[in-house]
mmCIF file of C-alpha atoms in Angstrom:
data_model
loop_
_atom_site.group_PDB
_atom_site.id
_atom_site.type_symbol
_atom_site.label_atom_id
_atom_site.label_comp_id
_atom_site.label_asym_id
_atom_site.label_seq_id
_atom_site.Cartn_x
_atom_site.Cartn_y
_atom_site.Cartn_z
ATOM 1 C CA MET A 1 -51.137 -8.376 -22.190
ATOM 2 C CA SER A 2 -50.467 -11.724 -22.417
ATOM 3 C CA ALA A 3 -46.735 -12.820 -20.851
ATOM 4 C CA ARG A 4 -44.150 -13.930 -23.298
ATOM 5 C CA ARG A 5 -41.981 -17.318 -23.010
ATOM 6 C CA PRO A 6 -38.552 -17.202 -23.243
ATOM 7 C CA SER A 7 -37.342 -17.997 -26.249
ATOM 8 C CA ALA A 8 -34.145 -20.931 -26.089
ATOM 9 C CA SER A 9 -31.864 -18.607 -26.733
ATOM 10 C CA GLU A 10 -32.931 -15.681 -24.389
ATOM 11 C CA ARG A 11 -31.889 -19.077 -21.333
ATOM 12 C CA ALA A 12 -29.193 -20.077 -22.980
ATOM 13 C CA ALA A 13 -28.180 -16.354 -22.639
ATOM 14 C CA SER A 14 -29.261 -16.794 -19.236
ATOM 15 C CA ARG A 15 -27.007 -19.605 -18.594
ATOM 16 C CA ARG A 16 -24.017 -17.385 -19.282
ATOM 17 C CA THR A 17 -24.726 -14.584 -17.235
ATOM 18 C CA VAL A 18 -25.357 -16.789 -14.639
ATOM 19 C CA VAL A 19 -21.975 -18.386 -14.820
ATOM 20 C CA ALA A 20 -19.702 -15.699 -16.007
ATOM 21 C CA PHE A 21 -21.146 -13.694 -12.670
ATOM 22 C CA LEU A 22 -20.035 -17.144 -10.490
ATOM 23 C CA VAL A 23 -16.596 -16.935 -12.932
ATOM 24 C CA SER A 24 -16.235 -13.334 -11.147
ATOM 25 C CA ALA A 25 -17.323 -13.826 -7.540
ATOM 26 C CA ALA A 26 -14.850 -17.033 -7.530
ATOM 27 C CA GLY A 27 -12.076 -14.174 -8.515
ATOM 28 C CA ALA A 28 -12.714 -12.664 -5.945
ATOM 29 C CA VAL A 29 -12.916 -14.969 -3.294
ATOM 30 C CA GLY A 30 -9.848 -16.203 -5.170
ATOM 31 C CA PHE A 31 -7.623 -12.615 -4.361
ATOM 32 C CA ALA A 32 -9.243 -12.647 -1.038
ATOM 33 C CA VAL A 33 -8.282 -15.978 -0.766
ATOM 34 C CA THR A 34 -4.297 -15.105 -1.902
ATOM 35 C CA TYR A 35 -3.908 -12.015 -0.429
ATOM 36 C CA ALA A 36 -5.141 -13.530 3.107
ATOM 37 C CA VAL A 37 -2.333 -16.526 2.458
ATOM 38 C CA GLY A 38 0.458 -14.037 1.334
ATOM 39 C CA GLY A 39 0.626 -15.541 -1.869
ATOM 40 C CA ASP A 40 2.859 -14.012 -4.975
ATOM 41 C CA THR A 41 0.885 -10.488 -6.490
ATOM 42 C CA ARG A 42 0.738 -12.127 -9.473
ATOM 43 C CA TRP A 43 -1.472 -14.343 -8.609
ATOM 44 C CA GLU A 44 -3.578 -11.941 -6.802
ATOM 45 C CA GLY A 45 -3.453 -9.783 -10.350
ATOM 46 C CA VAL A 46 -4.885 -13.119 -12.847
ATOM 47 C CA CYS A 47 -8.027 -13.503 -9.768
ATOM 48 C CA LEU A 48 -8.300 -10.230 -10.106
ATOM 49 C CA ALA A 49 -8.697 -9.856 -14.187
ATOM 50 C CA VAL A 50 -10.806 -12.637 -13.989
ATOM 51 C CA ALA A 51 -13.694 -11.164 -11.251
ATOM 52 C CA PHE A 52 -13.576 -8.156 -13.286
ATOM 53 C CA ALA A 53 -13.663 -9.875 -16.551
ATOM 54 C CA GLY A 54 -16.550 -11.758 -15.312
ATOM 55 C CA LEU A 55 -18.278 -9.470 -14.019
ATOM 56 C CA ALA A 56 -18.187 -7.466 -17.380
ATOM 57 C CA VAL A 57 -18.915 -10.227 -19.707
ATOM 58 C CA GLY A 58 -21.763 -10.512 -17.669
ATOM 59 C CA LEU A 59 -23.181 -6.906 -18.181
ATOM 60 C CA ALA A 60 -22.554 -7.279 -21.984
ATOM 61 C CA ILE A 61 -24.479 -10.975 -21.959
ATOM 62 C CA TRP A 62 -27.318 -9.368 -19.926
ATOM 63 C CA GLY A 63 -27.444 -5.982 -21.732
ATOM 64 C CA ARG A 64 -27.339 -6.860 -24.961
ATOM 65 C CA ARG A 65 -28.732 -10.131 -25.466
ATOM 66 C CA LEU A 66 -31.358 -9.710 -22.161
ATOM 67 C CA VAL A 67 -32.766 -6.258 -21.795
ATOM 68 C CA PRO A 68 -35.576 -4.967 -23.359
ATOM 69 C CA VAL A 69 -33.976 -2.790 -26.942
ATOM 70 C CA ASP A 70 -37.532 -1.530 -28.131
ATOM 71 C CA GLY A 71 -37.633 2.396 -28.635
ATOM 72 C CA TYR A 72 -40.286 4.284 -27.738
ATOM 73 C CA VAL A 73 -41.449 7.954 -28.922
ATOM 74 C CA GLU A 74 -42.419 10.626 -26.875
ATOM 75 C CA GLU A 75 -44.138 12.871 -29.717
ATOM 76 C CA HIS A 76 -45.603 15.580 -27.563
ATOM 77 C CA GLU A 77 -43.753 17.792 -24.694
ATOM 78 C CA GLY A 78 -43.864 16.553 -20.826
ATOM 79 C CA PHE A 79 -41.891 14.331 -18.952
ATOM 80 C CA ALA A 80 -45.065 12.125 -17.515
ATOM 81 C CA PRO A 81 -45.837 9.661 -19.797
ATOM 82 C CA PRO A 82 -48.960 9.020 -20.551
ATOM 83 C CA PRO A 83 -51.147 6.002 -18.587
ATOM 84 C CA THR A 84 -51.347 3.367 -21.036
ATOM 85 C CA GLU A 85 -46.998 3.683 -21.447
ATOM 86 C CA GLN A 86 -46.638 3.795 -17.774
ATOM 87 C CA ALA A 87 -49.328 0.785 -18.077
ATOM 88 C CA MET A 88 -47.384 -1.096 -20.549
ATOM 89 C CA THR A 89 -43.688 -0.318 -19.170
ATOM 90 C CA ALA A 90 -45.439 -2.079 -16.166
ATOM 91 C CA SER A 91 -46.637 -5.177 -17.415
ATOM 92 C CA VAL A 92 -42.989 -5.477 -19.853
ATOM 93 C CA LEU A 93 -41.571 -5.603 -16.107
ATOM 94 C CA ALA A 94 -43.566 -7.494 -14.784
ATOM 95 C CA ALA A 95 -43.622 -10.328 -17.505
ATOM 96 C CA PRO A 96 -42.391 -13.472 -16.117
ATOM 97 C CA ASP A 97 -39.319 -12.928 -18.909
ATOM 98 C CA SER A 98 -38.097 -9.536 -17.474
ATOM 99 C CA PRO A 99 -34.910 -8.810 -16.790
ATOM 100 C CA VAL A 100 -35.773 -7.772 -13.288
ATOM 101 C CA ARG A 101 -37.513 -10.433 -12.573
ATOM 102 C CA ARG A 102 -34.619 -13.165 -13.452
ATOM 103 C CA ARG A 103 -34.114 -14.126 -10.118
ATOM 104 C CA GLY A 104 -30.893 -16.263 -11.047
ATOM 105 C CA LEU A 105 -29.340 -13.585 -12.866
ATOM 106 C CA LEU A 106 -30.140 -10.875 -9.986
ATOM 107 C CA ALA A 107 -28.286 -13.784 -7.673
ATOM 108 C CA ALA A 108 -25.647 -14.381 -9.040
ATOM 109 C CA LEU A 109 -24.706 -10.597 -9.977
ATOM 110 C CA GLY A 110 -25.551 -9.910 -6.039
ATOM 111 C CA LEU A 111 -22.520 -13.059 -5.926
ATOM 112 C CA ALA A 112 -20.567 -11.488 -7.690
ATOM 113 C CA LEU A 113 -20.840 -8.115 -6.625
ATOM 114 C CA SER A 114 -20.360 -8.988 -2.712
ATOM 115 C CA ALA A 115 -17.630 -10.817 -3.215
ATOM 116 C CA LEU A 116 -15.760 -7.826 -5.223
ATOM 117 C CA GLY A 117 -16.881 -6.341 -2.324
ATOM 118 C CA ALA A 118 -15.550 -8.227 0.569
ATOM 119 C CA ALA A 119 -12.338 -9.080 -1.281
ATOM 120 C CA ALA A 120 -11.761 -5.478 -1.423
ATOM 121 C CA LEU A 121 -11.410 -4.994 2.088
ATOM 122 C CA PHE A 122 -8.217 -7.303 2.303
ATOM 123 C CA PRO A 123 -5.427 -4.630 1.595
ATOM 124 C CA LEU A 124 -7.177 -2.620 4.555
ATOM 125 C CA ARG A 125 -5.663 -5.128 6.949
ATOM 126 C CA SER A 126 -2.305 -4.067 6.010
ATOM 127 C CA LEU A 127 -3.202 -0.838 7.575
ATOM 128 C CA LEU A 128 -3.425 -2.665 10.781
ATOM 129 C CA PRO A 129 -0.421 -4.992 11.247
ATOM 130 C CA SER A 130 -1.730 -8.476 12.995
ATOM 131 C CA GLY A 131 -0.931 -8.627 16.584
ATOM 132 C CA ARG A 132 -0.936 -4.586 17.239
ATOM 133 C CA ALA A 133 -3.591 -2.789 18.704
ATOM 134 C CA ASP A 134 -2.490 -0.077 17.879
ATOM 135 C CA PRO A 135 -1.611 1.248 14.374
ATOM 136 C CA LEU A 136 0.835 3.575 15.115
ATOM 137 C CA GLN A 137 2.500 1.855 17.800
ATOM 138 C CA ALA A 138 3.452 -0.404 14.755
ATOM 139 C CA ARG A 139 5.029 2.839 12.745
ATOM 140 C CA ARG A 140 7.365 3.655 15.912
ATOM 141 C CA ASP A 141 8.731 0.122 16.696
ATOM 142 C CA THR A 142 11.591 -0.549 14.010
ATOM 143 C CA PRO A 143 13.653 -4.164 13.527
ATOM 144 C CA TRP A 144 16.494 -2.599 15.333
ATOM 145 C CA GLY A 145 17.242 -2.696 19.267
ATOM 146 C CA PRO A 146 19.796 -4.306 21.730
ATOM 147 C CA GLY A 147 21.738 -6.748 20.151
ATOM 148 C CA VAL A 148 21.282 -6.154 16.513
ATOM 149 C CA ARG A 149 24.130 -5.841 14.349
ATOM 150 C CA LEU A 150 24.848 -3.449 12.045
ATOM 151 C CA VAL A 151 25.194 -5.063 8.819
ATOM 152 C CA THR A 152 26.323 -3.817 4.867
ATOM 153 C CA ALA A 153 23.506 -4.270 2.266
ATOM 154 C CA ASP A 154 24.524 -7.667 1.605
ATOM 155 C CA GLY A 155 24.495 -8.818 4.707
ATOM 156 C CA ARG A 156 27.964 -8.426 6.002
ATOM 157 C CA PRO A 157 28.812 -7.055 9.845
ATOM 158 C CA LEU A 158 30.476 -4.176 10.664
ATOM 159 C CA ARG A 159 33.694 -3.393 12.513
ATOM 160 C CA LEU A 160 34.099 0.299 13.731
ATOM 161 C CA GLN A 161 36.988 0.607 10.874
ATOM 162 C CA ASP A 162 35.071 -0.698 7.950
ATOM 163 C CA VAL A 163 33.668 3.479 8.130
ATOM 164 C CA PRO A 164 36.218 5.687 7.254
ATOM 165 C CA ALA A 165 36.626 8.537 7.576
ATOM 166 C CA GLY A 166 34.852 10.890 4.554
ATOM 167 C CA THR A 167 31.979 9.053 3.846
ATOM 168 C CA ALA A 168 28.622 7.538 4.192
ATOM 169 C CA VAL A 169 27.978 3.473 4.317
ATOM 170 C CA GLY A 170 24.411 2.016 4.170
ATOM 171 C CA ILE A 171 23.898 0.122 7.151
ATOM 172 C CA PHE A 172 20.289 -2.357 7.670
ATOM 173 C CA PRO A 173 19.526 -4.566 10.845
ATOM 174 C CA GLU A 174 20.806 -7.509 10.190
ATOM 175 C CA GLY A 175 18.308 -9.965 9.434
ATOM 176 C CA HIS A 176 15.964 -7.240 8.326
ATOM 177 C CA LEU A 177 17.670 -6.286 4.732
ATOM 178 C CA ASP A 178 14.272 -5.149 3.605
ATOM 179 C CA THR A 179 12.354 -3.659 5.810
ATOM 180 C CA GLY A 180 11.591 0.176 5.036
ATOM 181 C CA ASP A 181 11.754 1.714 7.963
ATOM 182 C CA GLY A 182 15.057 -0.001 8.639
ATOM 183 C CA PRO A 183 17.676 0.879 6.667
ATOM 184 C CA ALA A 184 20.482 4.202 8.388
ATOM 185 C CA PHE A 185 24.108 5.637 7.214
ATOM 186 C CA ALA A 186 26.809 5.428 9.456
ATOM 187 C CA VAL A 187 29.277 8.491 9.177
ATOM 188 C CA ARG A 188 32.482 9.192 10.671
ATOM 189 C CA LEU A 189 32.779 12.944 11.961
ATOM 190 C CA ASP A 190 34.435 14.972 14.064
ATOM 191 C CA PRO A 191 33.841 15.131 17.300
ATOM 192 C CA GLU A 192 35.515 18.843 18.011
ATOM 193 C CA ARG A 193 33.125 19.766 14.809
ATOM 194 C CA PHE A 194 30.110 19.023 17.349
ATOM 195 C CA SER A 195 27.341 22.167 17.769
ATOM 196 C CA ARG A 196 25.250 19.634 18.979
ATOM 197 C CA PRO A 197 26.072 16.718 20.303
ATOM 198 C CA PRO A 198 23.769 13.916 19.114
ATOM 199 C CA SER A 199 21.387 12.247 20.765
ATOM 200 C CA ALA A 200 22.050 8.660 20.658
ATOM 201 C CA GLY A 201 25.575 9.433 21.781
ATOM 202 C CA HIS A 202 28.683 8.568 19.025
ATOM 203 C CA LEU A 203 31.710 6.630 19.282
ATOM 204 C CA ASN A 204 34.830 8.515 18.179
ATOM 205 C CA GLY A 205 32.759 10.914 16.160
ATOM 206 C CA LEU A 206 31.115 7.833 14.109
ATOM 207 C CA VAL A 207 27.632 8.912 14.058
ATOM 208 C CA VAL A 208 24.300 6.500 13.305
ATOM 209 C CA HIS A 209 20.962 7.754 11.469
ATOM 210 C CA SER A 210 17.799 7.182 9.945
ATOM 211 C CA LEU A 211 18.395 6.911 5.562
ATOM 212 C CA LEU A 212 14.895 8.241 5.614
ATOM 213 C CA CYS A 213 13.940 12.129 5.326
ATOM 214 C CA THR A 214 11.456 12.677 8.036
ATOM 215 C CA HIS A 215 9.414 14.986 6.008
ATOM 216 C CA ALA A 216 8.606 12.456 3.085
ATOM 217 C CA GLY A 217 10.257 9.209 3.354
ATOM 218 C CA CYS A 218 12.603 9.591 0.448
ATOM 219 C CA PRO A 219 15.892 8.248 1.009
ATOM 220 C CA VAL A 220 18.852 10.611 2.223
ATOM 221 C CA ARG A 221 21.662 10.010 0.300
ATOM 222 C CA ILE A 222 23.895 12.602 -1.040
ATOM 223 C CA TYR A 223 26.907 13.121 1.285
ATOM 224 C CA LEU A 224 28.169 16.843 1.908
ATOM 225 C CA LYS A 225 31.535 16.435 3.768
ATOM 226 C CA GLY A 226 33.071 19.042 3.954
ATOM 227 C CA THR A 227 29.605 20.661 5.166
ATOM 228 C CA GLY A 228 28.962 17.710 7.155
ATOM 229 C CA GLN A 229 25.236 18.309 5.865
ATOM 230 C CA VAL A 230 23.125 15.119 3.852
ATOM 231 C CA LEU A 231 21.018 16.115 1.896
ATOM 232 C CA CYS A 232 17.435 14.317 0.265
ATOM 233 C CA PRO A 233 17.161 14.817 -3.555
ATOM 234 C CA CYS A 234 13.704 14.727 -3.651
ATOM 235 C CA HIS A 235 12.919 18.312 -2.018
ATOM 236 C CA GLN A 236 16.238 19.468 -0.834
ATOM 237 C CA SER A 237 16.388 19.123 2.433
ATOM 238 C CA SER A 238 19.064 19.438 3.969
ATOM 239 C CA PHE A 239 20.257 18.114 7.584
ATOM 240 C CA ASP A 240 23.352 19.760 10.170
ATOM 241 C CA LEU A 241 24.886 16.137 11.196
ATOM 242 C CA LEU A 242 27.213 17.933 13.165
ATOM 243 C CA ALA A 243 23.862 19.377 15.194
ATOM 244 C CA ASP A 244 22.239 16.116 15.686
ATOM 245 C CA ALA A 245 21.258 16.076 12.291
ATOM 246 C CA ARG A 246 18.095 18.845 12.482
ATOM 247 C CA PRO A 247 16.893 20.505 9.561
ATOM 248 C CA VAL A 248 18.689 23.568 8.244
ATOM 249 C CA ALA A 249 16.970 23.650 4.669
ATOM 250 C CA GLY A 250 13.993 22.236 2.658
ATOM 251 C CA PRO A 251 10.645 21.042 3.698
ATOM 252 C CA ALA A 252 11.814 18.738 6.532
ATOM 253 C CA ALA A 253 10.635 20.125 10.152
ATOM 254 C CA ARG A 254 12.411 17.351 12.261
ATOM 255 C CA ALA A 255 15.473 16.016 12.992
ATOM 256 C CA LEU A 256 16.713 13.221 10.899
ATOM 257 C CA PRO A 257 16.297 10.312 13.959
ATOM 258 C CA GLY A 258 19.636 8.288 15.233
ATOM 259 C CA LEU A 259 20.650 5.187 16.214
ATOM 260 C CA PRO A 260 22.671 4.407 19.715
ATOM 261 C CA ILE A 261 25.455 2.214 19.267
ATOM 262 C CA GLU A 262 28.471 0.472 20.604
ATOM 263 C CA VAL A 263 30.950 -2.453 19.904
ATOM 264 C CA GLY A 264 29.517 -5.657 21.046
ATOM 265 C CA PRO A 265 32.116 -8.482 22.229
ATOM 266 C CA ASP A 266 32.477 -9.823 18.843
ATOM 267 C CA GLY A 267 34.093 -6.114 17.800
ATOM 268 C CA PHE A 268 31.474 -5.589 15.398
ATOM 269 C CA LEU A 269 29.618 -1.940 15.808
ATOM 270 C CA ARG A 270 25.520 -3.378 17.839
ATOM 271 C CA ALA A 271 22.702 -1.047 18.393
ATOM 272 C CA THR A 272 21.684 -0.300 21.724
ATOM 273 C CA GLY A 273 17.877 0.264 21.422
ATOM 274 C CA ASP A 274 15.627 1.901 19.133
ATOM 275 C CA PHE A 275 15.725 5.155 16.622
ATOM 276 C CA THR A 276 15.347 7.593 19.072
ATOM 277 C CA VAL A 277 11.968 8.811 17.180
ATOM 278 C CA PRO A 278 10.065 7.646 14.182
ATOM 279 C CA PRO A 279 11.773 7.196 11.585
ATOM 280 C CA GLY A 280 10.459 8.150 8.248
ATOM 281 C CA ALA A 281 7.519 11.299 7.272
ATOM 282 C CA GLY A 282 6.789 13.674 10.797
ATOM 283 C CA PHE A 283 2.893 12.170 9.891
ATOM 284 C CA TRP A 284 4.101 9.258 11.196
ATOM 285 C CA SER A 285 4.680 10.750 15.021
ATOM 286 C CA SER A 286 2.335 10.962 17.984
ATOM 287 C CA PRO A 287 0.109 14.052 17.890
#
């Protein structure tokens, strides 16, 4: 069987397919570079769109313009084709115009898929923060530490009198308002009502605890003044602030971490250390 030379339209389709795969590879590389340098997520989305669009266009052109579409009718039962059809198939696949022998197409497709695969590995580095040999240690450490001032959501430092009795005030570590494991809340309680002393201590009844529920990490936003308890609205876990924020209802199994505080020389409230235990969901705790 004589080999058929590719037509002009097939050669043009091959070039378009290669260009599409190269565009896909460029988009994947662009995503990886943008992510690595901490770029805008909008540009990351654009790069991914270009990568997948180029891959889709290339495969579509390849399938519609370059793959043989002639059908063969099997008129007898059985799975193995007759020898003549096997020989014809082998001849077609081995021909110079066979789609599986178009090295440029296969190389471009391989480049596009390899670039996409490599780009997909870049987000995994988020699970291993740079400079941390132990990923769990990175989850234990928060922006709180000795001397870090307590501030409100608008960055205003807090004094002891800024937390009135019977209210819960949301607080953040100064300079880290957008850190996910930093939010906490301060509540002034009657020290005589403590059934269990706060492990982080208190200032005339003022206690500070992490805002993150120890069940699934939802914010604990509801304060029940009469009972001295806080409630997580996600799964209804309740914590008794009068008993060192121990869970008294719901699926949470750990107490809310406490934050040791003091009044600094400038009169503002400051932390004297980090949370007593890692904040957030319990699965971040060490075994």
